[in-house]
CSV table of C-alpha atoms in Angstrom, one decimal:
chain,number,residue,atom,x,y,z
E,1,UNK,CA,14.4,95.8,48.5
E,2,UNK,CA,16.6,93.3,46.6
E,3,UNK,CA,15.4,89.8,45.9
E,4,UNK,CA,17.9,86.9,46.4
E,5,UNK,CA,18.2,84.8,43.3
E,6,UNK,CA,19.4,81.2,43.9
E,7,UNK,CA,22.4,80.6,41.7
E,8,UNK,CA,23.1,76.9,42.5
E,9,UNK,CA,22.1,74.1,44.8
E,10,UNK,CA,24.8,71.5,45.8
E,11,UNK,CA,24.4,68.2,47.6
E,12,UNK,CA,27.4,66.6,49.4
E,13,UNK,CA,26.9,63.0,50.3
E,14,UNK,CA,29.0,61.9,53.3
E,15,UNK,CA,29.9,63.7,56.5
E,16,UNK,CA,33.5,62.4,56.9
E,17,UNK,CA,36.4,64.8,56.9
E,18,UNK,CA,36.4,65.4,53.1
E,19,UNK,CA,32.7,66.1,52.9
E,20,UNK,CA,32.6,68.3,56.0
E,21,UNK,CA,35.7,70.2,54.9
E,22,UNK,CA,34.2,70.9,51.5
E,23,UNK,CA,30.9,72.0,53.1
E,24,UNK,CA,32.8,74.4,55.3
E,25,UNK,CA,35.1,75.7,52.5
E,26,UNK,CA,32.1,76.5,50.3
E,27,UNK,CA,30.5,78.3,53.3
E,28,UNK,CA,33.6,80.4,53.8
E,29,UNK,CA,33.8,81.4,50.1
E,30,UNK,CA,30.1,82.2,49.8
E,31,UNK,CA,30.0,84.1,53.1
E,32,UNK,CA,32.8,86.2,51.9
E,33,UNK,CA,31.6,86.8,48.4
E,34,UNK,CA,27.8,87.1,49.0
E,35,UNK,CA,26.9,84.4,46.5
E,36,UNK,CA,23.5,82.9,47.0
E,37,UNK,CA,23.6,79.1,46.8
E,38,UNK,CA,22.3,76.3,48.9
E,39,UNK,CA,24.5,73.5,50.1
E,40,UNK,CA,23.0,70.4,51.7
E,41,UNK,CA,25.2,67.7,53.5
E,42,UNK,CA,23.8,64.2,53.8
E,43,UNK,CA,25.3,61.6,56.2
E,44,UNK,CA,23.9,58.1,56.7
E,45,UNK,CA,25.7,57.4,60.1
E,46,UNK,CA,24.5,57.7,63.6
E,47,UNK,CA,27.1,60.4,64.1
E,48,UNK,CA,29.4,62.4,61.7
E,49,UNK,CA,32.9,61.5,61.0
E,50,UNK,CA,32.9,58.6,58.6
E,51,UNK,CA,36.3,56.9,58.9
E,52,UNK,CA,37.2,59.5,61.6
E,53,UNK,CA,34.4,58.4,63.8
E,54,UNK,CA,34.4,58.0,67.6
E,55,UNK,CA,32.6,55.4,69.7
E,56,UNK,CA,30.8,56.5,72.8
E,57,UNK,CA,29.3,53.5,74.6
E,58,UNK,CA,28.3,53.7,78.3
E,59,UNK,CA,31.3,55.2,80.1
E,60,UNK,CA,33.7,54.2,77.4
E,61,UNK,CA,35.1,56.3,74.6
E,62,UNK,CA,37.3,55.4,71.6
E,63,UNK,CA,38.6,56.8,68.4
E,64,UNK,CA,37.9,53.7,66.3
E,65,UNK,CA,38.7,55.1,62.9
E,66,UNK,CA,41.4,57.6,62.2
E,67,UNK,CA,43.7,57.9,65.2
E,68,UNK,CA,45.5,61.2,64.3
E,69,UNK,CA,46.4,63.2,61.3
E,70,UNK,CA,49.6,64.6,59.7
E,71,UNK,CA,50.3,68.1,58.5
E,72,UNK,CA,53.1,67.8,56.0
E,73,UNK,CA,52.1,69.8,52.9
E,74,UNK,CA,52.0,73.6,52.8
E,75,UNK,CA,48.2,73.6,52.2
E,76,UNK,CA,47.6,71.3,55.2
E,77,UNK,CA,49.9,73.3,57.4
E,78,UNK,CA,47.7,76.4,56.7
E,79,UNK,CA,44.5,74.5,57.5
E,80,UNK,CA,46.0,73.0,60.6
E,81,UNK,CA,47.2,76.4,61.8
E,82,UNK,CA,43.6,77.7,61.5
E,83,UNK,CA,42.3,74.7,63.4
E,84,UNK,CA,44.9,75.2,66.1
E,85,UNK,CA,43.9,78.9,66.5
E,86,UNK,CA,40.3,77.9,66.9
E,87,UNK,CA,41.1,75.3,69.6
E,88,UNK,CA,39.7,72.6,67.3
E,89,UNK,CA,42.8,70.4,67.2
E,90,UNK,CA,45.9,69.9,69.3
E,91,UNK,CA,49.3,68.2,69.0
E,92,UNK,CA,49.2,64.6,70.2
E,93,UNK,CA,52.2,64.6,72.6
E,94,UNK,CA,53.5,61.9,74.7
E,95,UNK,CA,55.6,58.8,74.1
E,96,UNK,CA,55.0,57.1,70.8
E,97,UNK,CA,56.9,53.8,70.8
E,98,UNK,CA,57.4,50.7,68.7
E,99,UNK,CA,59.4,49.2,65.9
E,100,UNK,CA,57.0,49.5,62.9
E,101,UNK,CA,55.7,52.4,60.9
E,102,UNK,CA,52.2,53.7,61.1
E,103,UNK,CA,51.8,57.0,59.2
E,104,UNK,CA,55.3,58.0,60.4
E,105,UNK,CA,54.9,57.0,64.0
E,106,UNK,CA,57.0,56.4,66.0
E,107,UNK,CA,60.2,57.4,64.1
E,108,UNK,CA,59.3,60.6,62.3
E,109,UNK,CA,59.5,63.5,64.7
E,110,UNK,CA,57.1,65.9,63.0
E,111,UNK,CA,54.1,66.6,65.2
E,112,UNK,CA,50.8,64.7,64.6
E,113,UNK,CA,47.5,66.1,65.6
E,114,UNK,CA,44.2,65.0,67.1
E,115,UNK,CA,40.9,66.7,68.1
E,116,UNK,CA,41.3,69.0,71.1
E,117,UNK,CA,37.8,68.4,72.2
E,118,UNK,CA,37.7,64.6,72.6
E,119,UNK,CA,37.0,62.2,69.8
E,120,UNK,CA,38.3,62.7,66.2
E,121,UNK,CA,34.7,63.0,65.1
E,122,UNK,CA,34.6,66.4,66.7
E,123,UNK,CA,36.7,67.9,63.9
E,124,UNK,CA,34.1,67.4,61.2
E,125,UNK,CA,31.3,68.0,63.7
E,126,UNK,CA,32.6,71.4,64.6
E,127,UNK,CA,33.3,72.6,61.1
E,128,UNK,CA,29.8,71.5,60.0
E,129,UNK,CA,28.2,73.2,63.0
E,130,UNK,CA,30.0,76.5,62.2
E,131,UNK,CA,28.6,76.6,58.7
E,132,UNK,CA,25.1,75.5,59.6
E,133,UNK,CA,24.9,78.0,62.5
E,134,UNK,CA,26.0,81.0,60.5
E,135,UNK,CA,24.2,80.4,57.2
E,136,UNK,CA,20.6,79.0,56.9
E,137,UNK,CA,21.2,78.0,53.3
E,138,UNK,CA,23.8,75.4,54.6
E,139,UNK,CA,21.9,72.4,56.0
E,140,UNK,CA,23.0,69.1,57.4
E,141,UNK,CA,20.8,66.0,57.3
E,142,UNK,CA,21.8,63.2,59.7
E,143,UNK,CA,20.9,59.6,59.4
E,144,UNK,CA,19.9,59.8,55.7
E,145,UNK,CA,21.2,57.3,53.2
E,146,UNK,CA,21.3,58.4,49.6
E,147,UNK,CA,20.4,55.3,47.7
E,148,UNK,CA,19.8,56.7,44.2
E,149,UNK,CA,20.7,59.8,42.2
E,150,UNK,CA,18.8,60.5,39.0
E,151,UNK,CA,18.5,63.2,36.5
E,152,UNK,CA,15.0,64.5,36.6
E,153,UNK,CA,14.5,64.8,32.8
E,154,UNK,CA,16.3,65.9,29.6
E,155,UNK,CA,14.9,69.4,30.1
E,156,UNK,CA,15.4,69.7,33.8
E,157,UNK,CA,19.0,68.5,34.1
E,158,UNK,CA,19.0,68.7,37.9
E,159,UNK,CA,19.7,65.7,40.2
E,160,UNK,CA,17.0,64.1,42.3
E,161,UNK,CA,18.0,62.2,45.4
E,162,UNK,CA,16.2,59.1,46.7
E,163,UNK,CA,17.0,57.3,49.9
E,164,UNK,CA,16.1,56.1,53.4
E,165,UNK,CA,16.3,57.4,56.9
E,166,UNK,CA,16.7,56.1,60.4
E,167,UNK,CA,17.8,52.5,61.1
E,168,UNK,CA,17.4,51.6,57.4
E,169,UNK,CA,20.2,53.9,56.6
E,170,UNK,CA,22.8,52.4,59.0
E,171,UNK,CA,25.5,50.0,57.8
E,172,UNK,CA,24.8,47.5,60.6
E,173,UNK,CA,21.1,47.2,60.2
E,174,UNK,CA,20.0,43.7,59.0
E,175,UNK,CA,19.4,43.6,55.2
E,176,UNK,CA,15.8,42.4,55.5
E,177,UNK,CA,15.0,45.3,57.8
E,178,UNK,CA,16.7,47.9,55.5
E,179,UNK,CA,15.0,46.6,52.4
E,180,UNK,CA,11.6,46.7,54.1
E,181,UNK,CA,11.7,50.5,54.1
E,182,UNK,CA,10.8,52.1,50.8
E,183,UNK,CA,13.2,54.4,49.0
E,184,UNK,CA,11.6,57.9,49.0
E,185,UNK,CA,12.5,61.4,47.6
E,186,UNK,CA,14.8,63.2,50.0
E,187,UNK,CA,13.8,66.7,49.1
E,188,UNK,CA,10.8,68.7,47.9
E,189,UNK,CA,12.6,71.2,45.6
E,190,UNK,CA,13.4,70.9,41.9
E,191,UNK,CA,16.8,69.2,42.4
E,192,UNK,CA,20.5,69.8,42.7
E,193,UNK,CA,22.8,71.3,40.1
E,194,UNK,CA,25.8,69.5,41.6
E,195,UNK,CA,26.3,66.3,43.6
E,196,UNK,CA,29.6,65.6,45.4
E,197,UNK,CA,30.1,62.0,46.6
E,198,UNK,CA,32.7,61.2,49.3
E,199,UNK,CA,32.3,57.4,49.9
E,200,UNK,CA,34.1,55.2,47.4
E,201,UNK,CA,31.4,52.7,47.9
E,202,UNK,CA,28.9,55.0,46.2
E,203,UNK,CA,30.2,53.6,43.0
E,204,UNK,CA,29.9,49.9,44.1
E,205,UNK,CA,27.1,47.8,42.6
E,206,UNK,CA,23.7,48.0,44.1
E,207,UNK,CA,24.4,45.2,46.5
E,208,UNK,CA,26.4,47.5,48.8
E,209,UNK,CA,24.7,49.5,51.5
E,210,UNK,CA,26.5,52.7,50.5
E,211,UNK,CA,25.8,52.4,46.7
E,212,UNK,CA,24.3,55.5,45.3
E,213,UNK,CA,23.4,54.2,41.8
E,214,UNK,CA,25.8,56.6,40.0
E,215,UNK,CA,25.9,56.6,36.2
E,216,UNK,CA,28.0,53.7,34.9
E,217,UNK,CA,30.6,55.8,33.1
E,218,UNK,CA,31.2,57.9,36.2
E,219,UNK,CA,31.4,54.8,38.5
E,220,UNK,CA,34.0,53.3,36.1
E,221,UNK,CA,36.1,56.5,36.3
E,222,UNK,CA,36.0,56.3,40.1
E,223,UNK,CA,36.9,52.6,40.2
E,224,UNK,CA,39.8,53.1,37.8
E,225,UNK,CA,41.3,56.0,39.8
E,226,UNK,CA,40.8,54.4,43.2
E,227,UNK,CA,42.0,50.9,42.2
E,228,UNK,CA,42.5,48.5,45.1
E,229,UNK,CA,41.8,49.4,48.7
E,230,UNK,CA,42.9,48.2,52.2
E,231,UNK,CA,40.4,46.8,54.7
E,232,UNK,CA,41.2,47.1,58.4
E,233,UNK,CA,39.6,46.1,61.7
E,234,UNK,CA,39.8,48.0,64.9
E,235,UNK,CA,39.4,46.6,68.3
E,236,UNK,CA,38.1,48.8,71.2
E,237,UNK,CA,39.1,47.5,74.6
E,238,UNK,CA,39.2,48.7,78.2
E,239,UNK,CA,40.6,46.5,81.0
E,240,UNK,CA,39.3,46.4,84.5
E,241,UNK,CA,42.7,47.4,85.7
E,242,UNK,CA,45.0,49.8,83.8
E,243,UNK,CA,47.9,48.2,81.8
E,244,UNK,CA,50.1,51.1,83.0
E,245,UNK,CA,52.1,51.2,79.8
E,246,UNK,CA,53.6,54.6,79.8
E,247,UNK,CA,53.0,55.3,76.1
E,248,UNK,CA,50.5,57.2,74.0
E,249,UNK,CA,50.8,54.7,71.1
E,250,UNK,CA,52.7,51.7,70.0
E,251,UNK,CA,53.4,50.7,66.4
E,252,UNK,CA,54.2,47.1,65.7
E,253,UNK,CA,56.3,45.5,63.0
E,254,UNK,CA,53.8,43.9,60.7
E,255,UNK,CA,56.3,41.2,59.8
E,256,UNK,CA,56.4,40.1,63.5
E,257,UNK,CA,52.8,40.5,64.5
E,258,UNK,CA,50.1,38.0,63.4
E,259,UNK,CA,47.4,40.7,63.1
E,260,UNK,CA,48.2,44.0,65.0
E,261,UNK,CA,49.7,47.1,63.4
E,262,UNK,CA,49.0,49.9,65.8
E,263,UNK,CA,47.6,50.6,69.2
E,264,UNK,CA,46.7,53.9,70.8
E,265,UNK,CA,45.7,54.8,74.4
E,266,UNK,CA,42.6,56.9,74.1
E,267,UNK,CA,43.1,58.7,77.4
E,268,UNK,CA,46.5,60.0,76.3
E,269,UNK,CA,44.7,62.4,73.9
E,270,UNK,CA,43.5,65.9,74.8
E,271,UNK,CA,39.9,65.9,75.9
E,272,UNK,CA,40.1,62.3,77.0
E,273,UNK,CA,42.6,62.5,80.0
E,274,UNK,CA,39.8,62.3,82.6
E,275,UNK,CA,38.4,59.1,81.1
E,276,UNK,CA,39.4,55.6,82.2
E,277,UNK,CA,42.3,53.9,80.3
E,278,UNK,CA,41.1,52.4,77.0
E,279,UNK,CA,42.8,51.2,73.8
E,280,UNK,CA,42.1,51.2,70.1
E,281,UNK,CA,44.0,48.4,68.3
E,282,UNK,CA,44.3,48.6,64.5
E,283,UNK,CA,44.8,45.4,62.5
E,284,UNK,CA,47.3,44.7,59.8
E,285,UNK,CA,46.0,45.0,56.2
E,286,UNK,CA,46.6,41.3,55.7
E,287,UNK,CA,44.5,40.4,58.6
E,288,UNK,CA,41.7,42.6,57.3
E,289,UNK,CA,41.7,40.8,54.0
E,290,UNK,CA,41.8,37.4,55.7
E,291,UNK,CA,38.8,38.1,57.8
E,292,UNK,CA,36.8,39.4,54.8
E,293,UNK,CA,37.7,36.2,52.9
E,294,UNK,CA,36.4,34.2,55.9
E,295,UNK,CA,33.3,36.3,56.5
E,296,UNK,CA,32.4,38.1,53.2
E,297,UNK,CA,30.7,41.5,52.9
E,298,UNK,CA,28.4,40.0,50.2
E,299,UNK,CA,26.2,36.8,50.2
E,300,UNK,CA,27.8,34.5,47.6
E,301,UNK,CA,24.3,33.0,46.7
E,302,UNK,CA,22.0,36.0,46.8
E,303,UNK,CA,24.5,38.8,46.3
E,304,UNK,CA,23.0,40.7,49.2
E,305,UNK,CA,25.1,43.0,51.4
E,306,UNK,CA,26.1,41.4,54.7
E,307,UNK,CA,26.3,44.0,57.5
E,308,UNK,CA,28.8,43.5,60.2
E,309,UNK,CA,27.3,41.4,63.0
E,310,UNK,CA,27.9,42.8,66.5
E,311,UNK,CA,28.2,39.2,67.8
E,312,UNK,CA,30.8,38.3,65.2
E,313,UNK,CA,32.8,41.5,65.9
E,314,UNK,CA,32.8,40.9,69.7
E,315,UNK,CA,33.7,37.2,69.4
E,316,UNK,CA,36.1,36.9,66.5
E,317,UNK,CA,38.2,40.0,65.5
E,318,UNK,CA,37.8,41.7,68.8
E,319,UNK,CA,39.3,38.9,71.0
E,320,UNK,CA,41.9,38.0,68.3
E,321,UNK,CA,43.3,41.6,68.1
E,322,UNK,CA,43.1,42.0,71.9
E,323,UNK,CA,45.0,38.7,72.6
E,324,UNK,CA,47.7,39.5,70.1
E,325,UNK,CA,48.2,43.0,71.5
E,326,UNK,CA,48.6,41.7,75.0
E,327,UNK,CA,51.1,39.1,73.8
E,328,UNK,CA,53.1,41.7,72.0
E,329,UNK,CA,53.4,44.0,75.1
E,330,UNK,CA,54.2,41.0,77.3
E,331,UNK,CA,51.0,40.9,79.4
E,332,UNK,CA,48.9,37.8,80.1
E,333,UNK,CA,45.8,37.5,77.9
E,334,UNK,CA,43.9,36.5,81.1
E,335,UNK,CA,43.7,40.2,82.0
E,336,UNK,CA,40.1,40.9,82.9
E,337,UNK,CA,38.2,43.0,80.3
E,338,UNK,CA,35.6,45.7,81.2
E,339,UNK,CA,34.7,46.4,77.6
E,340,UNK,CA,35.4,44.8,74.2
E,341,UNK,CA,34.1,45.6,70.7
E,342,UNK,CA,35.3,45.8,67.1
E,343,UNK,CA,34.7,47.6,63.8
E,344,UNK,CA,35.1,46.4,60.2
E,345,UNK,CA,36.4,49.1,57.8
E,346,UNK,CA,35.9,47.4,54.4
E,347,UNK,CA,37.4,50.4,52.7
E,348,UNK,CA,39.7,51.8,55.4
E,349,UNK,CA,42.1,53.4,53.0
E,350,UNK,CA,43.3,53.2,49.4
E,351,UNK,CA,46.0,50.8,48.5
E,352,UNK,CA,49.5,52.1,48.3
E,353,UNK,CA,49.6,54.3,45.1
E,354,UNK,CA,52.1,52.1,43.3
E,355,UNK,CA,49.9,49.0,43.9
E,356,UNK,CA,46.5,50.5,43.3
E,357,UNK,CA,46.1,49.3,39.7
E,358,UNK,CA,48.8,46.6,39.7
E,359,UNK,CA,46.8,43.5,38.7
E,360,UNK,CA,49.9,41.4,39.1
E,361,UNK,CA,50.7,42.5,42.7
E,362,UNK,CA,51.4,39.4,44.8
E,363,UNK,CA,49.5,41.0,47.7
E,364,UNK,CA,46.3,41.7,45.7
E,365,UNK,CA,43.0,39.9,46.3
E,366,UNK,CA,39.7,40.3,44.5
E,367,UNK,CA,36.5,39.5,46.4
E,368,UNK,CA,33.0,40.0,45.1
E,369,UNK,CA,34.4,42.1,42.3
E,370,UNK,CA,36.3,44.4,44.8
E,371,UNK,CA,40.1,44.5,44.7
E,372,UNK,CA,42.1,44.7,47.9
E,373,UNK,CA,45.9,44.9,48.3
E,374,UNK,CA,47.7,44.5,51.6
E,375,UNK,CA,51.1,45.7,50.4
E,376,UNK,CA,52.6,48.5,52.4
E,377,UNK,CA,55.0,51.4,51.8
E,378,UNK,CA,55.9,54.5,53.9
E,379,UNK,CA,52.8,56.6,54.5
E,380,UNK,CA,54.8,59.7,55.8
E,381,UNK,CA,55.5,62.3,55.0
E,382,UNK,CA,52.3,63.1,53.0
E,383,UNK,CA,53.4,63.7,49.4
E,384,UNK,CA,51.9,64.0,45.9
E,385,UNK,CA,52.2,60.7,44.1
E,386,UNK,CA,51.3,61.9,40.6
E,387,UNK,CA,52.3,64.8,38.4
E,388,UNK,CA,49.4,67.0,37.2
E,389,UNK,CA,47.0,64.4,38.6
E,390,UNK,CA,43.8,65.9,40.1
E,391,UNK,CA,42.9,64.8,43.6
E,392,UNK,CA,39.2,64.5,42.8
E,393,UNK,CA,37.1,63.2,39.9
E,394,UNK,CA,34.6,65.4,38.2
E,395,UNK,CA,32.3,65.7,35.3
E,396,UNK,CA,31.3,69.3,34.8
E,397,UNK,CA,28.8,68.5,32.1
E,398,UNK,CA,26.6,66.5,34.4
E,399,UNK,CA,27.6,68.1,37.7
E,400,UNK,CA,28.9,65.0,39.5
E,401,UNK,CA,32.1,64.7,41.5
E,402,UNK,CA,33.9,62.3,43.8
E,403,UNK,CA,36.3,63.4,46.5
E,404,UNK,CA,38.3,61.8,49.3
E,405,UNK,CA,41.5,60.0,49.9
E,406,UNK,CA,40.5,57.1,47.7
E,407,UNK,CA,40.8,59.3,44.6
E,408,UNK,CA,43.4,61.8,46.0
E,409,UNK,CA,46.7,62.0,44.2
E,410,UNK,CA,48.4,62.2,47.6
E,411,UNK,CA,49.7,59.6,50.0
E,412,UNK,CA,46.8,57.6,51.5
E,413,UNK,CA,45.4,59.0,54.8
E,414,UNK,CA,43.5,61.9,56.5
E,415,UNK,CA,45.7,64.6,55.0
E,416,UNK,CA,45.1,63.3,51.5
E,417,UNK,CA,41.3,63.3,52.1
E,418,UNK,CA,41.4,67.0,53.2
E,419,UNK,CA,43.6,68.0,50.2
E,420,UNK,CA,41.2,66.3,47.8
E,421,UNK,CA,38.3,68.3,49.3
E,422,UNK,CA,40.3,71.5,49.2
E,423,UNK,CA,41.1,71.0,45.5
E,424,UNK,CA,37.5,70.2,44.7
E,425,UNK,CA,36.4,73.3,46.6
E,426,UNK,CA,38.6,75.5,44.5
E,427,UNK,CA,37.2,74.0,41.3
E,428,UNK,CA,33.5,74.4,42.5
E,429,UNK,CA,34.2,78.0,43.6
E,430,UNK,CA,35.3,78.8,40.0
E,431,UNK,CA,32.1,77.2,38.6
E,432,UNK,CA,30.0,79.2,41.1
E,433,UNK,CA,31.7,82.5,40.3
E,434,UNK,CA,31.1,81.9,36.6
E,435,UNK,CA,27.4,81.6,37.3
E,436,UNK,CA,27.5,84.8,39.4
């Protein structure tokens, strides 16, 4: 009887689309080649998805992060074809209206895709579930925040993970409550050979809730590649009576709107048609920066992280985005509301590639050491923005990697995040095969 010898142990931090896609890609490769490794996926949220999360609250459902994705590159077309065949995604049909430009909508006629099973969070959820169900060495840990990564010793060069679980892990838990819980070891084995980070905030200073305490030289590489970012707010609203706008989405000219960039009708998407009419309204980048200036993410005196306050979200950005949306579509703002909430995405997407590291950009702002840039450029079709430029950051010597759209060499967006994960997966498969 043969004895399995563990070749490698990998930790992926973050269950958004890039982390979940990498998790699934490694499973497919190892399942096919009978390589014995363990892959553990950690996610600090209440549910998977990251910036492709969905909100389920009472009888209301919303995609409050990514609204859809594009499939422009040959690699993504192949991935999308597989997802279509599995019934995981579906084309988002219907009338896409407006005068602006939001990832190609409404003017580019190439299809865009959404989850076929309801919220966009179901895409990462399903691909994680497939890997976990079919291979016991692939494990998923929900509601776990990785707060620190450390090399065990000079002799044992593996990584140890420290962190918190439950409410202390969540972004919106008050700082005092989160700090009250001790940071503890997250595993009882001898450590990980490789760590893959997916959240750009892992390389922030220790003040940020998502900081993972990465080595300074690696954090600097990540910050340099990522450059500036774009913050956005999303408003989730359902009215007591339907608006009866015969559209699936509306894109607004950011030069003519005070704060609204895009709005989508949730129940126009597959899997949501039986739900009541509800809307997700996406802010302009300029509005996102303005709100963070007014209500910072970091205490200017103590330096502590300031989680988004539910009361603030429901009383400031939520109503402001809702009122402007109603004005733009010609409906009285006195329309009675059944549900209203909002979400702050401090790092919603990377800045436009030509502005990411332009310190002289007129639309650039630096707040608490973090650079934001509200400048816009066409986001479709998805294309590579750098020649021979990797779509991930890696240090093979220490076994540490960063993936996601923030460090991708492609146009900002969902497709760029998947392509970053796909490229990193190929690189890691090569390393694994060398050890085999």
